[in-house]
Coordinates of C-alpha atoms in Angstrom, one line a residue:
Chain J
M1 CA -17.7 17.2 -20.8
S2 CA -15.4 20.3 -21.7
K3 CA -16.2 22.6 -24.6
P4 CA -14.0 22.2 -27.7
Y5 CA -10.9 24.2 -28.1
T6 CA -11.9 26.2 -31.0
D7 CA -9.1 27.9 -33.1
V8 CA -6.5 27.7 -30.4
V9 CA -3.2 26.0 -31.2
I10 CA 0.1 25.0 -29.5
T11 CA 3.2 26.1 -31.6
A12 CA 6.9 26.9 -31.3
P13 CA 8.2 23.9 -29.0
V14 CA 11.6 24.9 -27.6
S15 CA 14.1 23.1 -25.6
V16 CA 17.0 25.0 -23.8
P17 CA 19.7 22.1 -23.8
Y18 CA 20.2 20.4 -20.5
V19 CA 23.2 20.4 -18.3
R20 CA 24.1 18.2 -15.4
F21 CA 24.8 20.8 -13.0
S22 CA 24.3 24.7 -13.0
E23 CA 25.1 27.2 -10.6
R24 CA 22.8 29.7 -12.6
R25 CA 19.4 30.8 -11.3
P26 CA 16.4 29.2 -12.6
N27 CA 15.7 32.7 -13.9
Y28 CA 18.2 32.1 -16.4
W29 CA 17.0 28.8 -17.7
L30 CA 13.4 30.1 -17.8
G31 CA 14.8 33.4 -19.6
R32 CA 16.4 31.2 -22.0
A33 CA 13.3 29.4 -22.8
L34 CA 11.7 32.9 -23.6
G35 CA 14.7 33.8 -25.8
M36 CA 14.3 30.8 -27.8
L37 CA 10.6 31.3 -28.1
S38 CA 11.4 34.8 -29.4
E39 CA 14.0 33.4 -31.9
D40 CA 11.6 30.8 -33.4
S41 CA 8.4 33.2 -33.5
G42 CA 9.9 36.5 -34.2
L43 CA 7.8 37.8 -31.2
G44 CA 9.4 39.9 -28.5
P45 CA 8.7 41.0 -24.9
Q46 CA 6.0 43.6 -26.1
D47 CA 4.1 40.9 -28.3
I48 CA 3.5 38.2 -25.5
D49 CA 0.7 39.2 -23.2
G50 CA 0.4 36.0 -21.3
L51 CA 2.9 34.0 -19.2
S52 CA 2.8 30.7 -17.6
V53 CA 5.6 29.5 -15.3
S54 CA 6.4 26.1 -13.9
S55 CA 9.4 25.7 -11.6
F56 CA 10.5 24.2 -8.5
T57 CA 13.6 26.2 -7.7
L58 CA 12.4 29.9 -8.0
G59 CA 12.8 30.2 -4.2
P60 CA 11.8 33.6 -3.3
D61 CA 10.8 34.7 -6.8
S62 CA 7.3 34.0 -8.3
A63 CA 5.9 34.2 -11.9
A64 CA 4.9 37.7 -10.9
A65 CA 8.3 38.8 -9.9
L66 CA 9.7 37.0 -13.3
T67 CA 7.6 39.5 -15.3
Q68 CA 10.0 42.3 -14.1
H69 CA 13.1 40.0 -14.5
F70 CA 11.9 39.3 -18.0
G71 CA 10.7 42.9 -19.2
M72 CA 7.3 41.7 -19.8
S73 CA 3.8 43.4 -19.1
P74 CA 1.4 40.4 -19.6
R75 CA -2.3 40.9 -18.8
W76 CA -2.7 37.1 -18.0
L77 CA -0.4 35.2 -15.6
S78 CA -0.3 31.6 -14.3
Q79 CA 2.2 29.7 -12.1
E80 CA 1.8 26.0 -12.6
V81 CA 2.4 23.8 -9.5
T82 CA 1.6 20.4 -10.9
G83 CA 5.4 19.3 -11.7
G84 CA 5.1 16.4 -14.0
A85 CA 1.8 17.4 -15.2
S86 CA 2.5 21.1 -15.7
G87 CA 3.0 20.9 -19.4
I88 CA -0.6 19.8 -19.9
T89 CA -2.1 21.9 -17.1
A90 CA -0.3 25.0 -18.5
L91 CA -1.7 24.2 -21.9
R92 CA -5.3 23.8 -20.6
K93 CA -5.3 27.2 -18.8
A94 CA -3.6 29.1 -21.7
A95 CA -5.8 27.6 -24.4
R96 CA -8.8 28.9 -22.6
A97 CA -7.3 32.1 -21.9
V98 CA -6.7 32.6 -25.7
Q99 CA -10.0 31.2 -26.7
M100 CA -11.9 33.7 -24.3
G101 CA -9.7 36.6 -25.2
D102 CA -8.1 37.1 -21.9
A103 CA -4.7 36.8 -23.8
D104 CA -3.6 36.8 -27.3
I105 CA -0.3 35.0 -27.0
V106 CA 0.8 32.9 -24.0
A107 CA 4.3 31.7 -23.4
C108 CA 4.4 28.5 -21.4
I109 CA 7.7 27.9 -20.0
A110 CA 9.1 25.4 -17.5
G111 CA 12.7 25.2 -16.0
D112 CA 14.9 24.7 -13.1
T113 CA 18.5 24.9 -12.0
N114 CA 20.5 22.1 -10.5
P115 CA 23.5 23.3 -8.4
K116 CA 25.8 20.7 -6.8
G117 CA 24.0 19.5 -3.9
G118 CA 20.8 21.3 -5.1
F119 CA 18.8 18.1 -5.2
E120 CA 19.2 17.5 -1.5
G121 CA 18.0 21.0 -0.7
L122 CA 15.0 20.5 -3.2
L123 CA 13.9 17.5 -1.2
D124 CA 13.9 19.4 2.0
S125 CA 11.6 22.0 0.6
F126 CA 9.4 19.9 -1.6
S127 CA 6.4 19.4 0.6
S128 CA 5.4 19.2 4.4
D129 CA 4.4 15.7 4.0
M130 CA 7.5 14.5 2.3
S131 CA 9.5 16.1 5.2
A132 CA 7.4 14.7 7.9
A133 CA 6.6 11.3 6.5
V134 CA 9.2 10.2 3.9
L135 CA 12.5 11.8 4.6
P136 CA 12.9 10.6 8.2
Y137 CA 13.3 7.0 6.7
G138 CA 16.7 7.2 5.2
A139 CA 16.1 10.3 3.1
G140 CA 15.7 8.5 0.0
G141 CA 13.0 11.0 -1.3
P142 CA 10.8 10.3 -4.2
N143 CA 12.9 6.9 -4.9
V144 CA 11.5 5.5 -1.8
S145 CA 7.7 6.5 -2.6
F146 CA 8.2 5.0 -6.1
A147 CA 10.0 1.9 -5.1
L148 CA 6.9 1.1 -2.8
I149 CA 4.6 1.8 -5.8
T150 CA 6.8 -0.2 -8.2
R151 CA 7.0 -3.2 -5.9
A152 CA 3.1 -3.1 -5.2
Y153 CA 2.5 -3.0 -8.9
M154 CA 4.8 -5.9 -9.6
E155 CA 3.2 -8.1 -6.9
K156 CA -0.3 -7.2 -7.9
Y157 CA 0.1 -7.7 -11.8
G158 CA 3.2 -10.1 -12.0
A159 CA 5.4 -7.5 -13.7
V160 CA 9.2 -8.2 -13.5
R161 CA 12.2 -6.0 -13.8
E162 CA 12.9 -6.9 -17.3
D163 CA 9.5 -5.4 -18.3
F164 CA 10.5 -2.0 -17.1
G165 CA 13.9 -2.6 -18.6
R166 CA 12.2 -2.8 -22.2
L167 CA 10.8 0.6 -21.8
A168 CA 14.1 2.2 -20.6
V169 CA 16.1 0.4 -23.3
S170 CA 13.7 1.5 -26.2
Q171 CA 13.8 5.1 -24.8
R172 CA 17.6 5.0 -24.8
N173 CA 17.4 4.1 -28.5
N174 CA 15.2 7.0 -29.1
A175 CA 17.5 9.3 -27.2
L176 CA 20.6 8.3 -29.2
A177 CA 19.3 10.3 -32.1
Y178 CA 18.1 13.4 -29.9
P179 CA 20.8 16.0 -29.6
H180 CA 19.8 17.4 -26.1
A181 CA 19.7 14.0 -24.2
L182 CA 22.3 13.8 -21.5
M183 CA 22.6 10.1 -21.8
K184 CA 24.7 9.6 -24.9
K185 CA 25.5 5.8 -24.6
S186 CA 23.2 2.8 -25.8
L187 CA 21.7 0.8 -23.0
M188 CA 21.2 -2.9 -23.3
L189 CA 18.9 -5.1 -21.3
N190 CA 21.6 -6.9 -19.4
Q191 CA 23.0 -3.5 -18.3
Y192 CA 19.7 -2.5 -17.1
M193 CA 19.4 -5.7 -15.1
E194 CA 22.9 -5.3 -13.6
A195 CA 22.7 -1.6 -12.6
K196 CA 23.3 -0.8 -8.9
P197 CA 20.3 -0.9 -6.5
I198 CA 18.9 2.4 -5.4
S199 CA 15.7 1.6 -3.6
S200 CA 14.7 -2.0 -4.4
P201 CA 13.2 -3.0 -6.7
L202 CA 14.4 0.4 -8.5
H203 CA 17.9 0.3 -9.7
L204 CA 20.1 3.0 -11.4
F205 CA 18.3 3.0 -14.8
D206 CA 14.8 3.3 -13.4
C207 CA 15.6 6.8 -12.0
V208 CA 16.0 10.0 -13.8
M209 CA 19.1 12.2 -13.4
P210 CA 18.5 15.6 -12.1
C211 CA 19.8 18.3 -14.1
A212 CA 19.3 22.0 -15.3
G213 CA 17.3 23.1 -18.4
A214 CA 14.2 24.4 -19.7
E215 CA 11.3 23.9 -22.2
G216 CA 8.7 26.0 -23.7
Y217 CA 6.0 26.6 -26.1
L218 CA 3.5 29.2 -27.4
V219 CA -0.3 29.1 -27.2
M220 CA -2.2 31.5 -29.7
S221 CA -5.1 31.6 -32.0
K222 CA -4.9 29.6 -35.3
P223 CA -5.0 32.8 -37.6
K224 CA -2.1 34.3 -35.5
A225 CA 0.1 31.3 -35.9
T226 CA -0.8 31.2 -39.5
S227 CA 0.1 34.9 -40.0
L228 CA 3.4 34.3 -38.2
G229 CA 4.1 31.2 -40.3
L230 CA 4.5 29.1 -37.5
P231 CA 3.7 25.2 -37.7
Y232 CA 1.2 24.4 -35.0
A233 CA -0.9 21.5 -33.5
H234 CA -4.6 21.5 -32.5
I235 CA -6.0 20.5 -29.1
R236 CA -8.5 17.9 -29.6
A237 CA -9.2 17.1 -25.9
T238 CA -7.5 17.3 -22.4
T239 CA -8.2 16.2 -19.0
E240 CA -6.7 16.9 -15.4
W241 CA -7.1 15.3 -12.0
H242 CA -5.6 15.9 -8.7
N243 CA -5.7 13.5 -5.6
A244 CA -8.0 11.2 -7.4
Y245 CA -8.6 7.8 -5.8
A246 CA -7.3 9.2 -2.4
N247 CA -8.3 6.2 -0.5
D248 CA -6.4 3.6 -2.5
D249 CA -4.0 1.7 -0.2
V250 CA -1.2 1.9 -2.7
Q251 CA -1.1 3.9 -5.9
L252 CA -1.7 1.5 -8.7
R253 CA -3.7 3.9 -11.0
T254 CA -3.6 7.4 -11.8
G255 CA -6.5 10.0 -12.1
L256 CA -6.4 9.4 -15.9
A257 CA -8.5 6.2 -15.3
V258 CA -11.4 8.5 -13.9
D259 CA -12.5 9.8 -17.3
A260 CA -10.2 8.4 -20.1
Q261 CA -13.3 7.4 -21.9
D262 CA -14.5 11.1 -22.0
L263 CA -11.0 12.1 -23.2
W264 CA -11.3 9.8 -26.1
T265 CA -15.1 10.7 -26.7
Q266 CA -14.1 14.6 -26.8
S267 CA -11.2 13.9 -29.0
G268 CA -13.4 12.0 -31.6
V269 CA -10.6 9.7 -32.3
R270 CA -9.7 6.2 -30.9
V271 CA -6.7 4.7 -29.3
H272 CA -5.5 2.8 -32.4
D273 CA -5.5 6.2 -34.3
I274 CA -2.8 7.6 -32.3
D275 CA 0.6 8.0 -34.1
V276 CA 2.9 9.1 -31.3
V277 CA 2.8 8.8 -27.6
A278 CA 4.4 10.7 -24.5
T279 CA 4.0 9.6 -21.1
Y280 CA 5.7 10.9 -18.0
D281 CA 8.5 8.7 -17.1
D282 CA 10.0 9.6 -13.9
Y283 CA 10.0 6.0 -13.3
P284 CA 9.0 3.2 -15.8
V285 CA 6.1 2.0 -13.6
I286 CA 4.3 5.5 -13.8
S287 CA 4.6 5.2 -17.7
F288 CA 3.0 1.6 -17.4
M289 CA 0.2 3.1 -15.4
Q290 CA -0.5 5.9 -17.8
L291 CA -0.7 3.5 -20.8
E292 CA -3.1 1.4 -18.9
D293 CA -5.3 4.2 -17.4
L294 CA -5.4 5.7 -20.9
G295 CA -6.7 2.7 -22.4
F296 CA -3.8 1.6 -24.6
C297 CA -4.1 -1.8 -22.8
Q298 CA -6.0 -3.3 -19.9
K299 CA -5.1 -2.7 -16.4
G300 CA -2.1 -4.5 -15.3
E301 CA -1.1 -5.7 -18.9
A302 CA 1.4 -2.8 -19.7
A303 CA 4.2 -5.2 -19.4
K304 CA 2.5 -7.4 -22.0
F305 CA 2.0 -4.5 -24.2
V306 CA 5.6 -3.3 -24.0
Y307 CA 6.8 -6.8 -24.9
E308 CA 4.3 -7.0 -28.0
H309 CA 5.2 -3.5 -29.3
D310 CA 8.2 -1.7 -30.5
L311 CA 8.4 1.6 -28.6
T312 CA 11.1 3.1 -30.7
V313 CA 10.6 6.1 -33.2
S314 CA 10.3 3.7 -36.1
G315 CA 8.3 0.9 -34.2
N316 CA 4.6 0.3 -34.2
F317 CA 4.0 2.4 -31.0
P318 CA 6.5 5.3 -30.8
H319 CA 6.8 6.3 -27.5
N320 CA 8.7 9.1 -25.6
T321 CA 10.6 9.6 -28.8
S322 CA 13.3 12.1 -27.8
G323 CA 14.1 9.5 -24.9
G324 CA 12.2 10.7 -22.1
Q325 CA 13.5 11.8 -18.7
L326 CA 15.1 8.6 -18.4
S327 CA 17.5 9.3 -21.0
C328 CA 17.3 13.1 -21.4
G329 CA 17.6 13.9 -17.5
Q330 CA 14.9 15.7 -15.5
A331 CA 15.4 19.3 -15.5
G332 CA 12.9 19.9 -12.5
A333 CA 9.6 21.0 -13.8
A334 CA 10.9 20.9 -17.2
G335 CA 10.4 17.3 -17.2
G336 CA 6.7 18.1 -17.3
F337 CA 7.0 19.9 -20.5
L338 CA 9.5 17.3 -22.3
G339 CA 6.6 15.2 -23.5
I340 CA 4.4 17.9 -24.8
V341 CA 7.2 19.7 -26.5
E342 CA 8.4 16.5 -28.2
I343 CA 4.8 15.6 -29.3
V344 CA 4.4 19.1 -30.9
R345 CA 7.6 18.6 -32.9
Q346 CA 6.7 15.2 -33.9
L347 CA 3.2 16.6 -35.1
T348 CA 4.8 19.5 -36.9
G349 CA 7.4 17.5 -38.6
A350 CA 10.2 19.2 -36.8
A351 CA 11.7 16.5 -34.5
L352 CA 15.2 17.1 -33.5
G353 CA 16.1 13.5 -33.3
G354 CA 14.1 10.7 -34.9
Q355 CA 10.7 11.7 -36.7
V356 CA 7.7 9.5 -36.8
K357 CA 6.9 9.5 -40.4
G358 CA 3.6 11.1 -41.1
A359 CA 2.6 11.6 -37.4
R360 CA -0.9 13.2 -37.3
L361 CA -2.4 12.5 -33.8
G362 CA -0.4 12.4 -30.6
L363 CA -1.1 11.8 -27.0
V364 CA 0.8 13.3 -24.1
S365 CA 0.3 12.5 -20.5
G366 CA 1.8 13.8 -17.2
F367 CA 2.1 12.9 -13.7
G368 CA 3.3 14.8 -10.7
I369 CA 3.8 15.8 -7.1
I370 CA 4.6 12.8 -5.2
N371 CA 3.5 14.5 -1.9
Y372 CA 4.0 11.4 0.3
D373 CA 2.6 8.0 -0.8
K374 CA 1.0 9.0 -4.1
G375 CA 1.5 11.3 -7.0
L376 CA -1.2 13.8 -6.8
S377 CA -1.6 15.3 -10.3
C378 CA -2.2 13.9 -13.7
A379 CA -3.2 15.2 -16.9
A380 CA -3.5 14.2 -20.5
A381 CA -3.8 15.9 -24.0
I382 CA -4.7 14.7 -27.5
L383 CA -3.1 16.9 -30.2
E384 CA -3.3 16.9 -33.9
R385 CA -1.2 18.0 -36.6
G386 CA -2.2 21.5 -37.9
Y387 CA -4.6 21.9 -40.7
D388 CA -6.4 24.8 -42.6
Chain A
M1 CA -1.1 2.2 20.8
I2 CA 0.3 5.1 18.8
K3 CA -0.8 8.6 18.9
L4 CA -2.3 10.2 15.7
Q5 CA -4.6 13.1 14.9
V6 CA -8.3 12.1 15.3
C7 CA -11.2 14.3 14.3
T8 CA -13.5 14.7 17.3
N9 CA -16.3 15.4 15.1
C10 CA -16.3 12.6 12.8
Q11 CA -13.5 10.2 14.0
T12 CA -11.3 10.1 10.9
V13 CA -7.8 9.3 11.7
H14 CA -5.1 11.2 10.1
Y15 CA -1.5 10.9 9.0
P16 CA 0.6 12.9 8.2
K17 CA -0.3 15.9 10.2
R18 CA -3.3 17.8 9.0
D19 CA -4.9 21.1 9.9
I20 CA -8.4 20.4 9.1
C21 CA -10.3 17.1 8.9
T22 CA -9.9 15.7 5.3
A23 CA -13.5 14.1 5.6
C24 CA -15.5 16.9 7.3
W25 CA -13.4 20.1 7.1
Q26 CA -13.9 20.7 10.8
D27 CA -10.7 21.8 12.8
A28 CA -11.4 19.6 15.6
L29 CA -8.2 17.3 15.4
A30 CA -7.0 15.9 18.6
W31 CA -3.8 13.6 19.1
Q32 CA -5.4 10.4 20.6
P33 CA -4.0 6.8 20.9
V34 CA -5.2 4.6 18.0
S35 CA -4.4 0.9 17.3
A36 CA -0.6 0.4 16.2
Q37 CA -1.5 -2.5 14.0
G38 CA -1.6 -2.7 10.3
K39 CA -0.5 -4.7 7.2
V40 CA 2.5 -4.1 4.9
S41 CA 1.3 -3.1 1.4
S42 CA 4.9 -2.8 -0.1
Y43 CA 8.4 -2.5 1.0
T44 CA 11.7 -1.4 -0.3
D45 CA 15.3 -1.8 0.6
L46 CA 17.0 1.6 0.5
H47 CA 20.5 1.6 -0.7
V48 CA 21.0 5.2 -1.7
S49 CA 20.3 8.3 0.4
A50 CA 20.4 12.1 -0.5
K51 CA 21.7 12.8 2.9
P52 CA 25.3 11.8 3.7
E53 CA 24.4 11.0 7.4
W54 CA 22.5 7.9 6.2
A55 CA 25.4 6.5 4.3
D56 CA 26.8 3.9 6.9
K57 CA 23.4 2.9 8.0
L58 CA 22.1 1.5 4.7
P59 CA 20.5 -0.6 3.4
V60 CA 17.4 -0.1 5.6
R61 CA 14.1 -1.8 4.8
I62 CA 11.2 0.6 4.7
G63 CA 7.5 -0.4 4.3
L64 CA 4.3 1.2 3.5
V65 CA 1.8 0.1 6.2
K66 CA -2.0 0.3 6.0
L67 CA -3.0 1.0 9.5
E68 CA -6.2 -0.6 10.9
A69 CA -7.0 2.9 11.9
G70 CA -7.1 4.1 8.4
P71 CA -4.1 5.9 7.2
N72 CA -0.9 4.8 5.4
V73 CA 2.3 5.3 7.0
L74 CA 5.8 4.7 6.1
A75 CA 7.8 2.6 8.7
F76 CA 11.1 1.0 9.1
L77 CA 10.6 -2.8 8.7
E78 CA 12.4 -5.3 11.0
A79 CA 14.4 -7.7 8.6
N80 CA 12.6 -10.1 6.3
I81 CA 9.2 -8.5 6.8
I82 CA 7.6 -8.4 3.2
S83 CA 4.2 -7.4 1.8
N84 CA 0.9 -8.7 3.3
V85 CA 2.6 -9.3 6.7
S86 CA 0.4 -8.0 9.7
V87 CA 2.7 -5.7 11.9
V88 CA 2.5 -3.6 14.9
L89 CA 4.1 -0.2 15.1
T90 CA 6.2 1.7 17.7
D91 CA 6.6 5.4 17.6
K92 CA 9.8 7.1 18.3
D93 CA 9.5 10.9 17.9
G94 CA 7.3 10.5 15.1
V95 CA 9.2 7.7 13.4
F96 CA 7.6 4.4 13.0
T97 CA 9.4 1.1 13.4
A98 CA 7.3 -2.2 12.4
R99 CA 7.7 -5.7 13.8
E100 CA 5.7 -8.8 12.9
Q101 CA 2.5 -9.3 15.0
E102 CA 2.7 -12.3 17.3

């Protein structure tokens, strides 16, 4: 089991408001996240000695190139490649770097741009397996891969579209209070059901809207955060897996199932202690799998769980409280940061939308890189509101 | 039969294209005929494509097929094929189409 994260905290959650399309470079969006981190913390380019970058659209640039774009001279640098899991994988690395003294303050940022027609180009450069084995079949991209997963899940566990709809509807309710959500209108279950088909059984409201934007946070020692007057959250436990269960015929479980028990043991808390949850919701079925694999319910029973719980901010299982990607939009790799940024806000009493009253313990999980038939990366973290 | 990469060291069959064997890490991959038979694990009717050239061909049915030879492949499915149907694949320039086994 991993060693504890001693005296390392996550702080200064920032969101660069999303826009549907942008002709700016990703460098702009990532740079704005740094600017907001600076505004929140009072720290400048000279103060931050670690940088972690997650982005799909950097093109010829890398995290190393960005140090020059951003006028930084960090002594620790990381480029996250796990997409929807990158908010947590970035935290894991940054926290250890701070804990071991390789960096004092790490800025973790994720962002992407989205020019008109940009999503099509992104698909072509996503992965060699996607190009060779998915795109020749109608160029549906990830919608096809996730439609196949969703259908298999429904057939195996008896879930129906309404079950996924309840998740989407509750997240939209949450999003209505969150100022940066691109979806501003309420969503009713009948609207979800009547939406146009994209790749059956997926319909419009099962799919995220590609957009431009960025998210970020800082990782530093607890004394540093205290001295800067920044509210923070502790890291109680984390996990991360890649290409787990490689021989499954269809992906009906994530790598989170491998050692969820260890995650809970390491955290010292139980499932019922968690006050607020964020799962990676590029499609509802993926949130279902994470809830199951993390032990919030038995395998195959997420539909029942969602039916029996209120997933809104004021409900008995607050989940994706800023609306998730299904309602905020998916700003590329920033989608992998949306959940962790929101959880830190909730735990520090700084929600931009609805606040979960008294939230002390939060869980965030991520899922990313649908290379071909399966999403390869997953990660989770249990965070706790700061204490002295 | 369809042609896929087979490891001449350990006989593992690969798809999509690999550069080393995923089971033994040797680079002894050869394109060899393998069984074209498999079973549909899941399927979807694609209604929306990211590419305009597909617009007038949609919807198309696409399946995830578990080959008897080992790998999972995507394939166009002939009409009305659903999950758990046994199929046989044909390969045209690396794009598979599945019809029901007789």
